[in-house]
Short mmCIF file of C-alpha atoms in Angstrom, two decimals:
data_model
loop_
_atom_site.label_atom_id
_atom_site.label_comp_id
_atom_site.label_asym_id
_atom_site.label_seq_id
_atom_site.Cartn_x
_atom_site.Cartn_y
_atom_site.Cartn_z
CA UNK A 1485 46.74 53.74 28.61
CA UNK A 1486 45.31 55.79 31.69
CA UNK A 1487 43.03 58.34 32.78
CA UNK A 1488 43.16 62.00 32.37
CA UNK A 1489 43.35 63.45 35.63
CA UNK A 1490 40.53 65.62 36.66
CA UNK A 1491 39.04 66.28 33.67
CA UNK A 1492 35.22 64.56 33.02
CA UNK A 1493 35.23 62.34 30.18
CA UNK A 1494 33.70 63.87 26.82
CA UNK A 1495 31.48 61.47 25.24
CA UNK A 1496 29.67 64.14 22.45
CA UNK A 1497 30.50 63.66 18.83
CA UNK A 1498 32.59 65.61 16.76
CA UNK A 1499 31.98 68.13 14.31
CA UNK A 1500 31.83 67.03 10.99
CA UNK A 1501 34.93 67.36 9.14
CA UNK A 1502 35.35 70.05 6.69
CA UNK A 1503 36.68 68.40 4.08
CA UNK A 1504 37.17 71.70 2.03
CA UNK A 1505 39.52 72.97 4.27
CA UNK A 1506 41.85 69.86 4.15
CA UNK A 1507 43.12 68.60 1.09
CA UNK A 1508 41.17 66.78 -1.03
CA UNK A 1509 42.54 63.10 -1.89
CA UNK A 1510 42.88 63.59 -5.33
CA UNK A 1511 45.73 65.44 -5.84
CA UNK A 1512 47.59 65.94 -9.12
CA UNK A 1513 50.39 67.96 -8.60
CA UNK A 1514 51.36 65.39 -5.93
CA UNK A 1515 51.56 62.34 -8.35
CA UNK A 1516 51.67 59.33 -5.43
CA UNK A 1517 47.79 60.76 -4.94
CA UNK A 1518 46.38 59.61 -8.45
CA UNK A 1519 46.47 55.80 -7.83
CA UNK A 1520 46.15 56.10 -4.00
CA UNK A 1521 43.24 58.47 -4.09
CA UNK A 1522 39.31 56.62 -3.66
CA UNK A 1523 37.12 57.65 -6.46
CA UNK A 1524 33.95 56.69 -4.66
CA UNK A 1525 32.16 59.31 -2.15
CA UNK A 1526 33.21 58.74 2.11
CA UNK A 1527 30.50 57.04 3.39
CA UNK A 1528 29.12 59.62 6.17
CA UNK A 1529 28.06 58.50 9.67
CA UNK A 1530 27.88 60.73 12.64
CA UNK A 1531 30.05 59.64 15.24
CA UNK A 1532 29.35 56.75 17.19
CA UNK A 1533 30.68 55.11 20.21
CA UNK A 1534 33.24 53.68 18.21
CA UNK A 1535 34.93 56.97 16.56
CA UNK A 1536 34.30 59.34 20.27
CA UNK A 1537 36.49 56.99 22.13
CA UNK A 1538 40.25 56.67 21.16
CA UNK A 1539 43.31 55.38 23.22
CA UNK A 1540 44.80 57.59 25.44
CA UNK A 1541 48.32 57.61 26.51
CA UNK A 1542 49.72 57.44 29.91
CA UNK A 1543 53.26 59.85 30.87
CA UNK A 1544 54.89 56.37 31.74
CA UNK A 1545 55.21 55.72 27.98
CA UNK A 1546 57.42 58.78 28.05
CA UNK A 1547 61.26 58.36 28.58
CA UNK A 1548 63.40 61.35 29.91
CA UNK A 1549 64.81 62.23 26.15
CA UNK A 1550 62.02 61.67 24.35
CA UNK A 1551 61.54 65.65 23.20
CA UNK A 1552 65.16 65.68 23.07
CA UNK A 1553 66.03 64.94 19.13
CA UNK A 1554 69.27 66.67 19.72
CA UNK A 1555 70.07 64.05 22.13
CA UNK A 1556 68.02 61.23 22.27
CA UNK A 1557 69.96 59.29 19.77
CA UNK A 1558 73.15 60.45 20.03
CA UNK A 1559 76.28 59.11 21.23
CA UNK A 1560 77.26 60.02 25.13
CA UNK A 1561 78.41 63.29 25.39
CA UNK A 1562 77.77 64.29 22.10
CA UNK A 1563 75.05 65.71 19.96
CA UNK A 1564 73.14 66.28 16.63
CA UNK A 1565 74.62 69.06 14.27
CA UNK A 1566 72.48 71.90 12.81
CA UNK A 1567 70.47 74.56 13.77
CA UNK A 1568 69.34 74.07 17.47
CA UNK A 1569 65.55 75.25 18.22
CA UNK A 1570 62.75 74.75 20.63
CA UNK A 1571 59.62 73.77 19.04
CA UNK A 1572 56.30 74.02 21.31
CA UNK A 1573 52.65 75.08 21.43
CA UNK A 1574 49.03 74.01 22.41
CA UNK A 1575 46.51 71.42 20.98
CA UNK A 1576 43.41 72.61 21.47
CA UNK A 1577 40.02 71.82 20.01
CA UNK A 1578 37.72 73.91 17.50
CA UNK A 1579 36.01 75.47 20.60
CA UNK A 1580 39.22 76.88 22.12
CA UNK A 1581 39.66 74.17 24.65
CA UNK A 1582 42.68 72.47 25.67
CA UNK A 1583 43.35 68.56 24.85
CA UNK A 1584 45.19 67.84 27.48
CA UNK A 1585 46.90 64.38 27.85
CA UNK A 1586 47.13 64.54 23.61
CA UNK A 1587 49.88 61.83 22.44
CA UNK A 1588 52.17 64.18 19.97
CA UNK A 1589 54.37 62.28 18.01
CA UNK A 1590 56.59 63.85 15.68
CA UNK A 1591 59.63 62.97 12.84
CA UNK A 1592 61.98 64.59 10.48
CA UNK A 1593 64.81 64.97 8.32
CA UNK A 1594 68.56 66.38 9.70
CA UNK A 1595 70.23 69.41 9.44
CA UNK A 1596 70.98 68.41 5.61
CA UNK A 1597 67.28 67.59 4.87
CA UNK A 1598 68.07 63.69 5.13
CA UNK A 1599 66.24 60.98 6.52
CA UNK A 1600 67.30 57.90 8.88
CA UNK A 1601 65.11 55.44 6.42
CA UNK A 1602 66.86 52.78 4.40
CA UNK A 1603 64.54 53.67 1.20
CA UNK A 1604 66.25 56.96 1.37
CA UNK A 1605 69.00 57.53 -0.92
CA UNK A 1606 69.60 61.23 -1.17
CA UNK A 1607 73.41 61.82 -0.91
CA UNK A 1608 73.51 64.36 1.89
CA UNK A 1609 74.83 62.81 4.92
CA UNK A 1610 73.35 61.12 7.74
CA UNK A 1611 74.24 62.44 10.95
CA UNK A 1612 75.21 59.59 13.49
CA UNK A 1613 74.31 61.67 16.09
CA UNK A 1614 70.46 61.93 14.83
CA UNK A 1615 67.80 59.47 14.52
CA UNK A 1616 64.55 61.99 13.64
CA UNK A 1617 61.88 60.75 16.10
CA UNK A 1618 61.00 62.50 19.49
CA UNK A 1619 57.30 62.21 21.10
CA UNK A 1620 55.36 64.15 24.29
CA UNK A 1621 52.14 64.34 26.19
CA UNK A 1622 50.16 67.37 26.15
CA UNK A 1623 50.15 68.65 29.85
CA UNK A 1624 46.50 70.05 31.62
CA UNK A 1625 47.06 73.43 29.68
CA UNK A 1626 47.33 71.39 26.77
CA UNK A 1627 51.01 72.43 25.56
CA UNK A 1628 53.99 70.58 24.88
CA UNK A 1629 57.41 70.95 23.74
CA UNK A 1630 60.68 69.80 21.88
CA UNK A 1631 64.22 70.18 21.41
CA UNK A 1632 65.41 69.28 17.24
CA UNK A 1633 67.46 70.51 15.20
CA UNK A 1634 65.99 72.90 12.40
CA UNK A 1635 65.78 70.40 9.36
CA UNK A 1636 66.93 70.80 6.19
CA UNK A 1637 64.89 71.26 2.53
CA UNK A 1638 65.20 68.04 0.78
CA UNK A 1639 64.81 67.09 -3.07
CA UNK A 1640 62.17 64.44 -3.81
CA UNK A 1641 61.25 62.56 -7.62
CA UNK A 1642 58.09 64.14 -7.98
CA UNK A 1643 58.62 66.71 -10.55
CA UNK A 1644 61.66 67.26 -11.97
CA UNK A 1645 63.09 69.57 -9.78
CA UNK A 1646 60.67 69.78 -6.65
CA UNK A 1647 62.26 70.07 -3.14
CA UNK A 1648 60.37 70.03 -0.04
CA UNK A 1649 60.43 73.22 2.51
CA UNK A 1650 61.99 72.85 5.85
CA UNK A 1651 59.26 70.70 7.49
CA UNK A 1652 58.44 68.32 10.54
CA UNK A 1653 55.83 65.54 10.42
CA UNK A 1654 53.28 65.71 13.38
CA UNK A 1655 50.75 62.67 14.31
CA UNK A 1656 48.66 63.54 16.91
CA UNK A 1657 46.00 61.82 19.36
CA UNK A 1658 43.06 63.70 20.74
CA UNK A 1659 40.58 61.72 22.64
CA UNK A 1660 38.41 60.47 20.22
CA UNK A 1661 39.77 57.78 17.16
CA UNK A 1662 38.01 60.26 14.87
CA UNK A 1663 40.24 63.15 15.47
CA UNK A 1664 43.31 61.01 14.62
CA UNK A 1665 45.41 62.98 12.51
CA UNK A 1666 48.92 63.47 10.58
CA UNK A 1667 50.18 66.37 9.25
CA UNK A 1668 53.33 68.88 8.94
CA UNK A 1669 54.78 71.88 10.04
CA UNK A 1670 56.79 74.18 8.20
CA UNK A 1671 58.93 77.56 9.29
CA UNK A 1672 57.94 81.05 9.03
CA UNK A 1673 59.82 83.15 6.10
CA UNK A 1674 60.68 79.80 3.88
CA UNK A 1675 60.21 80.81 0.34
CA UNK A 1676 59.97 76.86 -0.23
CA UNK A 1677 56.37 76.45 0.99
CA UNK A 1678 54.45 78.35 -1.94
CA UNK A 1679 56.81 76.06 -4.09
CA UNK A 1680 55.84 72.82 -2.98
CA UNK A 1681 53.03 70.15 -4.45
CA UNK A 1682 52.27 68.89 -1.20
CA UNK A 1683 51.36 71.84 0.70
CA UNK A 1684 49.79 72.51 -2.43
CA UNK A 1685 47.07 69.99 -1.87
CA UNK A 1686 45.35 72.44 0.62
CA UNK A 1687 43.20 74.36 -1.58
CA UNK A 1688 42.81 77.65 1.14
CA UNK A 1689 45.99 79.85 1.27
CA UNK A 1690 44.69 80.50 5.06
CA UNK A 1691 44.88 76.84 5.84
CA UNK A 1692 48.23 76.50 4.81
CA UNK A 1693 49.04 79.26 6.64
CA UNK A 1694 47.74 77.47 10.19
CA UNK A 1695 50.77 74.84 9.33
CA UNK A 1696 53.34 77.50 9.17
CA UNK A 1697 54.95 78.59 12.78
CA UNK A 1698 56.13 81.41 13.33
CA UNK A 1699 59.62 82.27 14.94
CA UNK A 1700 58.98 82.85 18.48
CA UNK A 1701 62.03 85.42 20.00
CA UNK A 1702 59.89 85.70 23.35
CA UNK A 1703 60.71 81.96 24.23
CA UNK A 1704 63.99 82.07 22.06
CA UNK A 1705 66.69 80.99 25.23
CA UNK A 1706 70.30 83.19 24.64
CA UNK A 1707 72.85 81.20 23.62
CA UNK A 1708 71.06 78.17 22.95
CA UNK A 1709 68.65 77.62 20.61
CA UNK A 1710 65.55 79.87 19.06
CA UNK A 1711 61.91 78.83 19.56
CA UNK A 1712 59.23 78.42 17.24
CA UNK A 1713 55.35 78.33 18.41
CA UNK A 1714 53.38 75.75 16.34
CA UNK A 1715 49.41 75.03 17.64
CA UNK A 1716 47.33 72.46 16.58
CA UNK A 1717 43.87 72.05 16.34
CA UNK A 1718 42.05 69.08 16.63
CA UNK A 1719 38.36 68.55 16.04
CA UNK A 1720 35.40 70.20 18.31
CA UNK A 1721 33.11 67.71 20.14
CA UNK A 1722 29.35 68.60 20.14
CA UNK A 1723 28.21 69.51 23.61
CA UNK A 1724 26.26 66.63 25.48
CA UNK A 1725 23.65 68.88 26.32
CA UNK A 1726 21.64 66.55 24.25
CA UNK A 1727 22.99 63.45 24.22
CA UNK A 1728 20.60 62.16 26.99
CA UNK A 1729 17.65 62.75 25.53
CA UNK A 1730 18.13 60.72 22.08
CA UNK A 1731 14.22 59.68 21.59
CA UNK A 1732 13.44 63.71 22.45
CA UNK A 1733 15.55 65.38 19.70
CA UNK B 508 25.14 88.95 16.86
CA UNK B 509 27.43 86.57 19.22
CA UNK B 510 30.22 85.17 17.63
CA UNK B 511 31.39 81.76 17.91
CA UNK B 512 34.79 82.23 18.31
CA UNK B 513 35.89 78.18 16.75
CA UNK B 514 39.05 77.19 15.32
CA UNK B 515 39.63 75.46 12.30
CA UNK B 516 40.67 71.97 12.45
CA UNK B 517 44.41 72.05 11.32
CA UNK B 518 44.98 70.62 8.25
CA UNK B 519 45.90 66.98 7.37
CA UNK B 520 49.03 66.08 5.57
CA UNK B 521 49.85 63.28 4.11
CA UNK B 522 52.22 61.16 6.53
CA UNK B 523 54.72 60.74 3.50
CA UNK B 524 57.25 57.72 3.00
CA UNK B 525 59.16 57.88 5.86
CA UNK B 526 56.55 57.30 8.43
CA UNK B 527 57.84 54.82 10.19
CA UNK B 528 60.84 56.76 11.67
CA UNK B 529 58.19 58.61 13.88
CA UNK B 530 55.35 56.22 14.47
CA UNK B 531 57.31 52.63 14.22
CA UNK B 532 61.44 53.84 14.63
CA UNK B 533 62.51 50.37 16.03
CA UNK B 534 60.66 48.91 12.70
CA UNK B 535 62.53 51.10 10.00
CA UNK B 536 66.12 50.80 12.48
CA UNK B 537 66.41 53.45 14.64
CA UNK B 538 66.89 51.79 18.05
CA UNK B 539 67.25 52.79 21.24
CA UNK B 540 65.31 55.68 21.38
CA UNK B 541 61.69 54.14 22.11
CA UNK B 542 61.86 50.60 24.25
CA UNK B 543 59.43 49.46 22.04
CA UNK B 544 56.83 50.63 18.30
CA UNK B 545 53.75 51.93 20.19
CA UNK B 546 50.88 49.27 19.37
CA UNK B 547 53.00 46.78 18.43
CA UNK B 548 50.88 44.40 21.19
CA UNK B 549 47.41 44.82 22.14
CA UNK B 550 46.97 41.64 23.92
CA UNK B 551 49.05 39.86 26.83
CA UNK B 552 48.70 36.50 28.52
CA UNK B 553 45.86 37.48 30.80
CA UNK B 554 43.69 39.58 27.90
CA UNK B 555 40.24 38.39 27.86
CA UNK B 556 38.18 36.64 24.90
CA UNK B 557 39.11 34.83 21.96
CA UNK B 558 41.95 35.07 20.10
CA UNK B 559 42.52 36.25 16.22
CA UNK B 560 44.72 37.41 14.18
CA UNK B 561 43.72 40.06 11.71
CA UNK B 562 45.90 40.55 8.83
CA UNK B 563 45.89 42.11 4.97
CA UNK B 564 47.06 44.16 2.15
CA UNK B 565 46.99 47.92 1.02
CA UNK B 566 46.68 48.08 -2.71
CA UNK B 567 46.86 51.03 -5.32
CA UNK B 568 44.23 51.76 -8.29
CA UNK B 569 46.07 49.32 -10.27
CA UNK B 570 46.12 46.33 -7.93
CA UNK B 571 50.23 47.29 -6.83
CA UNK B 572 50.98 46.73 -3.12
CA UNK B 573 51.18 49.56 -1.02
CA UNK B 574 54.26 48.46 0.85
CA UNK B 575 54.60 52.22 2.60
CA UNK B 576 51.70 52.21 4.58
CA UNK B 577 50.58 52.58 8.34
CA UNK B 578 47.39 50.72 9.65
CA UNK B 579 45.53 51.44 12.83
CA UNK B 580 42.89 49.98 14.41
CA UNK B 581 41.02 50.67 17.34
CA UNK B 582 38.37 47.80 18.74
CA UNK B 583 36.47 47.19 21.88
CA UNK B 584 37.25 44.12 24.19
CA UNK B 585 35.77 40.87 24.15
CA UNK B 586 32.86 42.27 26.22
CA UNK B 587 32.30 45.17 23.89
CA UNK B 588 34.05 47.69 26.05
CA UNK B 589 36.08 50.84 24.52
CA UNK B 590 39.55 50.86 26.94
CA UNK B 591 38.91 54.74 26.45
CA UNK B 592 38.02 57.43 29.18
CA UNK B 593 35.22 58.07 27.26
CA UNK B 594 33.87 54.36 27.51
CA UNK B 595 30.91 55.35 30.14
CA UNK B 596 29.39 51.83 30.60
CA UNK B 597 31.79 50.41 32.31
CA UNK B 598 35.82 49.49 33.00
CA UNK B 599 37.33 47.78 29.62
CA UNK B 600 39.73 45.03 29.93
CA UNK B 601 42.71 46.35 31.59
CA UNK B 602 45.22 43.83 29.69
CA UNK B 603 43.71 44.89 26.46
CA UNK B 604 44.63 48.11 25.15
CA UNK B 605 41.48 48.09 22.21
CA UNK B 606 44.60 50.19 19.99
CA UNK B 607 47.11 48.36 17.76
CA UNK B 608 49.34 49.70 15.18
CA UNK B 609 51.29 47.80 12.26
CA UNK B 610 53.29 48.98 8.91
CA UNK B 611 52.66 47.24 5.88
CA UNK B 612 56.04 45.22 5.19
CA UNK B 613 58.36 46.30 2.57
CA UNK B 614 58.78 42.56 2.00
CA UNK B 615 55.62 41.43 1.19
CA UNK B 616 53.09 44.11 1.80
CA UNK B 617 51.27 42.65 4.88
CA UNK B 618 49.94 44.28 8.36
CA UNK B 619 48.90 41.76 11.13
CA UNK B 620 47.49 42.33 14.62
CA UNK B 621 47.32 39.79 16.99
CA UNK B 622 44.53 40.23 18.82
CA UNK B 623 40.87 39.24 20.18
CA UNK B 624 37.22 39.74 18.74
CA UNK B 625 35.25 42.58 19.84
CA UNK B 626 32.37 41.99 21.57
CA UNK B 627 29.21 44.24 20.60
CA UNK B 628 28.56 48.21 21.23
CA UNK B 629 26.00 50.02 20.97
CA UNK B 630 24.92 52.55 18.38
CA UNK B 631 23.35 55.75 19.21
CA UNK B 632 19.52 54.77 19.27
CA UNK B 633 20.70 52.02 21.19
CA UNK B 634 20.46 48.95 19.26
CA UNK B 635 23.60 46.69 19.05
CA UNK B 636 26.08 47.29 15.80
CA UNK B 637 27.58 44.28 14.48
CA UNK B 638 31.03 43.19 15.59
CA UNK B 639 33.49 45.40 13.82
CA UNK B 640 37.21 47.08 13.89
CA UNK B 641 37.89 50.48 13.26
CA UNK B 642 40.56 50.93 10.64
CA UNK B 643 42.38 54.02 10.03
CA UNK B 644 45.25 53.91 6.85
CA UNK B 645 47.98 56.43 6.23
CA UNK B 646 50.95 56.19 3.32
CA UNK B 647 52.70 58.65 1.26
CA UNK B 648 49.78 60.00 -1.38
CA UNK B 649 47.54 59.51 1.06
CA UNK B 650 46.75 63.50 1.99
CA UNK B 651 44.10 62.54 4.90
CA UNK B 652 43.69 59.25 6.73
CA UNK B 653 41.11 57.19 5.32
CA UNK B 654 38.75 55.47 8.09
CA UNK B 655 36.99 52.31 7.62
CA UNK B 656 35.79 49.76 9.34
CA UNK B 657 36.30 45.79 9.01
CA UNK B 658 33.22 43.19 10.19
CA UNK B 659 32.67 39.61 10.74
CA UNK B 660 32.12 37.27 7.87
CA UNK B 661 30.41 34.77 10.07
CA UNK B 662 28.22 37.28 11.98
CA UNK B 663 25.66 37.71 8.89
CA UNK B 664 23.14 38.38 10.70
CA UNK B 665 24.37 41.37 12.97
CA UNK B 666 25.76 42.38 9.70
CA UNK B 667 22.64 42.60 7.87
CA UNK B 668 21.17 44.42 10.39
CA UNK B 669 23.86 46.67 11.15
CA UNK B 670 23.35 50.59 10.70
CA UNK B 671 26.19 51.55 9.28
CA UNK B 672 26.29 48.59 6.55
CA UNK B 673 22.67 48.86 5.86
CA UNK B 674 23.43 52.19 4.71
CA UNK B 675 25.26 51.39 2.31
CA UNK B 676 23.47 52.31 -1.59
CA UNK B 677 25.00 49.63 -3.55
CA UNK B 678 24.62 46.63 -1.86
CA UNK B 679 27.73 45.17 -3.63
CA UNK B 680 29.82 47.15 -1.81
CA UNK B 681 29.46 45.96 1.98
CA UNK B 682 31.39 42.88 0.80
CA UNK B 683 34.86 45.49 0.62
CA UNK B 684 33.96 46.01 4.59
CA UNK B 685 33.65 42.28 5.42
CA UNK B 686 36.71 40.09 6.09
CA UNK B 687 37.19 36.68 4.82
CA UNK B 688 38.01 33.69 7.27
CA UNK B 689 40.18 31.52 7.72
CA UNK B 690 39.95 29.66 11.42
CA UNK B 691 41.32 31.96 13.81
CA UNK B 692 42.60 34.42 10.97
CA UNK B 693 40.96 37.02 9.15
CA UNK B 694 42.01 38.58 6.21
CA UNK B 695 40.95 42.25 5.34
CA UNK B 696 42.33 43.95 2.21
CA UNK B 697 42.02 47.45 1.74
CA UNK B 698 41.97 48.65 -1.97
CA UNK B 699 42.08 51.98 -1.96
CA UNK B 700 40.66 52.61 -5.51
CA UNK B 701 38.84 51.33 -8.36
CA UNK B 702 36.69 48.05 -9.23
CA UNK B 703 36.67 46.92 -5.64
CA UNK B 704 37.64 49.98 -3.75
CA UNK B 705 36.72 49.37 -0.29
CA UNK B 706 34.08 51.83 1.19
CA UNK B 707 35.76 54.64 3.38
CA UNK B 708 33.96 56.73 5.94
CA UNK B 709 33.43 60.32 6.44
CA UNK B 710 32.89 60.12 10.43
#
């Protein structure tokens, strides 16, 4: 844990949530949902002391191949097989500002769509050369970047014959425990996403659409690997305009 | 008119079943890529205040363990300090990091942070809340991480006078936020639906 660096800590509260725009936890299509979905109404509280704070990582927790997937489990000398890309981008806030010092953690299948997990039993191969986990630290701009290999779509006993798109699994930390959040990326152009029963929790076609990156030629390197841009936003924190003046307002 | 120019929040996802090759890799096998899970230990040697360990279950709408799961919590120190650089009032416990994080076992279903009791914090009009962890649980069908928040059995009255547990309607309910005891152990299960379903917060 450790300071940002010049930035002045933000102790406003969040904006509330819009729960319309995420997925709701009752889910149908996606059948693990039913049973693990509360039937009671959230309990609503506007943020205290206890939900603006949040850890905050320090770069030291970072080791040198960290956003490397292709090589950060692999044997000496060698590498991961598959489709080599550059994943980056921004988190920012609802207001447009940049989290910087954000903890971006991130997992996936290989280039086969199959996961290092021993409750995983899809017959595709595992790669030796790939484990599926990388992490970074947003810088002061708030961007950060990664080296995978594109993953694979991967079948899954939900319905009968559903397969999930390409994807990668983000968890990110803003600054505040209440912003904590998980969710996934897909790839522009994959007929797979308007398929799938987990993207289809999101009710809004335009939310969905702020999960998908796009290919990004500009910061595609020749001869290497393409690049694809994926931001993230995390909640907006109220100004503290206000905050001093609590028996006032 | 001005516009205001905000983003939307980017949507949740659930975390799915194979969480714990990002968030815990050395838990599910995949060493040598992270020295160690990240919030795997809160406390060390030197860490301030008294000792507990704070363990429990995730179950389903029909009582099944959730064996999938990931559980964070986030606490202040023993002197009711956030180690946060938001925390304004003063310098937290530097060998306490206030942020653990734990996957339910595939054996038997059960989290468990070692860890110390939180000390006090304020709310916003200034009175004192009642002793309490912040929980935050993810798992394949969950699509958005559900917050709650775990208290004290044997602080009943900071309890009863706590804001956010006096606002809860039906009375009955405040018991799914309390833990029970056990000397230095405390036990909080989390059901996530039905007859007991604990109460989960929109915050």
């Amino acid at each position: 844990m450790s300071d940002i660096p010049n930035r002045k800590p933000e102790t406003g509260a969040f904006f509330a949530r819009d729960r319309a725009w995420h997925p709701p936890a009752y889910a149908p299509g996606y059948k693990t949902s039913v049973l693990r979905s509360p039937q009671r109404a959230l309990l609503s509280l506007d943020g205290t002391i206890s939900e603006i704070t949040g850890p905050v990582f320090g770069h030291s927790i970072i080791g040198e191949l960290d956003n490397d997937l292709i090589h950060n489990f692999a044997r000496p000398g060698e590498s991961a097989i598959g489709e080599r890309i550059i994943v980056h981008g921004r988190v920012l806030d609802e207001r447009r500002r940049p989290v910087a010092g954000a903890l971006v953690e991130f997992w996936q299948a290989n280039a086969g769509g199959r996961y290092r997990h021993k409750k995983e039993t899809y017959l595709a191969a595992i790669d030796p050369n790939f484990g599926g986990c990388g992490r970074c630290i947003t810088d002061e701009y708030g961007q950060y970047s990664f080296r995978t290999i594109r993953p694979g779509a991967y079948p899954w006993p939900n319905g009968v014959n559903d397969w999930r798109p390409a994807h990668i699994h983000f968890s990110i930390f803003g600054h505040g425990f209440a912003q904590r959040l998980i969710t996934q990326m897909y790839f522009e152009g994959d007929p797979m996403i308007w398929k799938c029963p987990i993207v289809g929790t999101i009710p809004d076609k335009a939310a969905i659409e702020q999960l998908i990156a796009p290919l990004d030629w500009g910061n595609t390197i020749p001869m290497d690997a393409r690049a694809y841009k994926f931001d993230i936003v995390l909640r907006g924190r109220r100004s503290t305009l206000f905050e001093n003046r609590l028996e006032g307002n | 008119m001005q516009e205001f120019g905000y983003l939307k929040e980017t949507p949740s996802q659930t975390a799915g079943p194979y969480v714990h090759i990002g968030l815990t890799p050395n838990f599910c096998d995949i060493g040598g890529v992270y020295a160690e899970d990240l919030g795997s230990a809160m406390v060390n040697d030197r860490t301030l205040g008294e000792r507990i360990t704070v363990t429990g279950h995730v179950y389903d709408g029909t009582g099944a363990l959730v064996r999938d799961a990931v559980v964070e919590i986030w606490q202040a120190d023993s002197a009711g300090l956030y180690n946060s650089p938001s925390e304004m009032r003063g310098t937290a416990d530097p060998n306490f990091t206030g942020w653990g994080r734990c996957p339910t076992s595939a054996e038997d279903g059960a989290y468990v942070f070692e860890t110390v009791k939180p000390g006090r914090v304020p709310f916003k009009d200034g009175s004192m809340m009642a002793p309490h962890i912040s929980f935050w649980i993810v798992a394949r069908g969950i699509n958005i991480g559900l917050h709650t928040r775990m208290y004290f059995p044997e602080e009943a009255d900071a309890n009863n006078a706590d804001p956010l547990l006096s606002r809860i309607e039906h009375r009955e309910r405040t018991a799914t936020m309390i833990a029970s005891r056990d000397d230095t152990t405390y036990t909080f299960d989390i059901r996530l639906q039905g007859e007991q379903e604990t109460v989960f917060l929109d915050i």
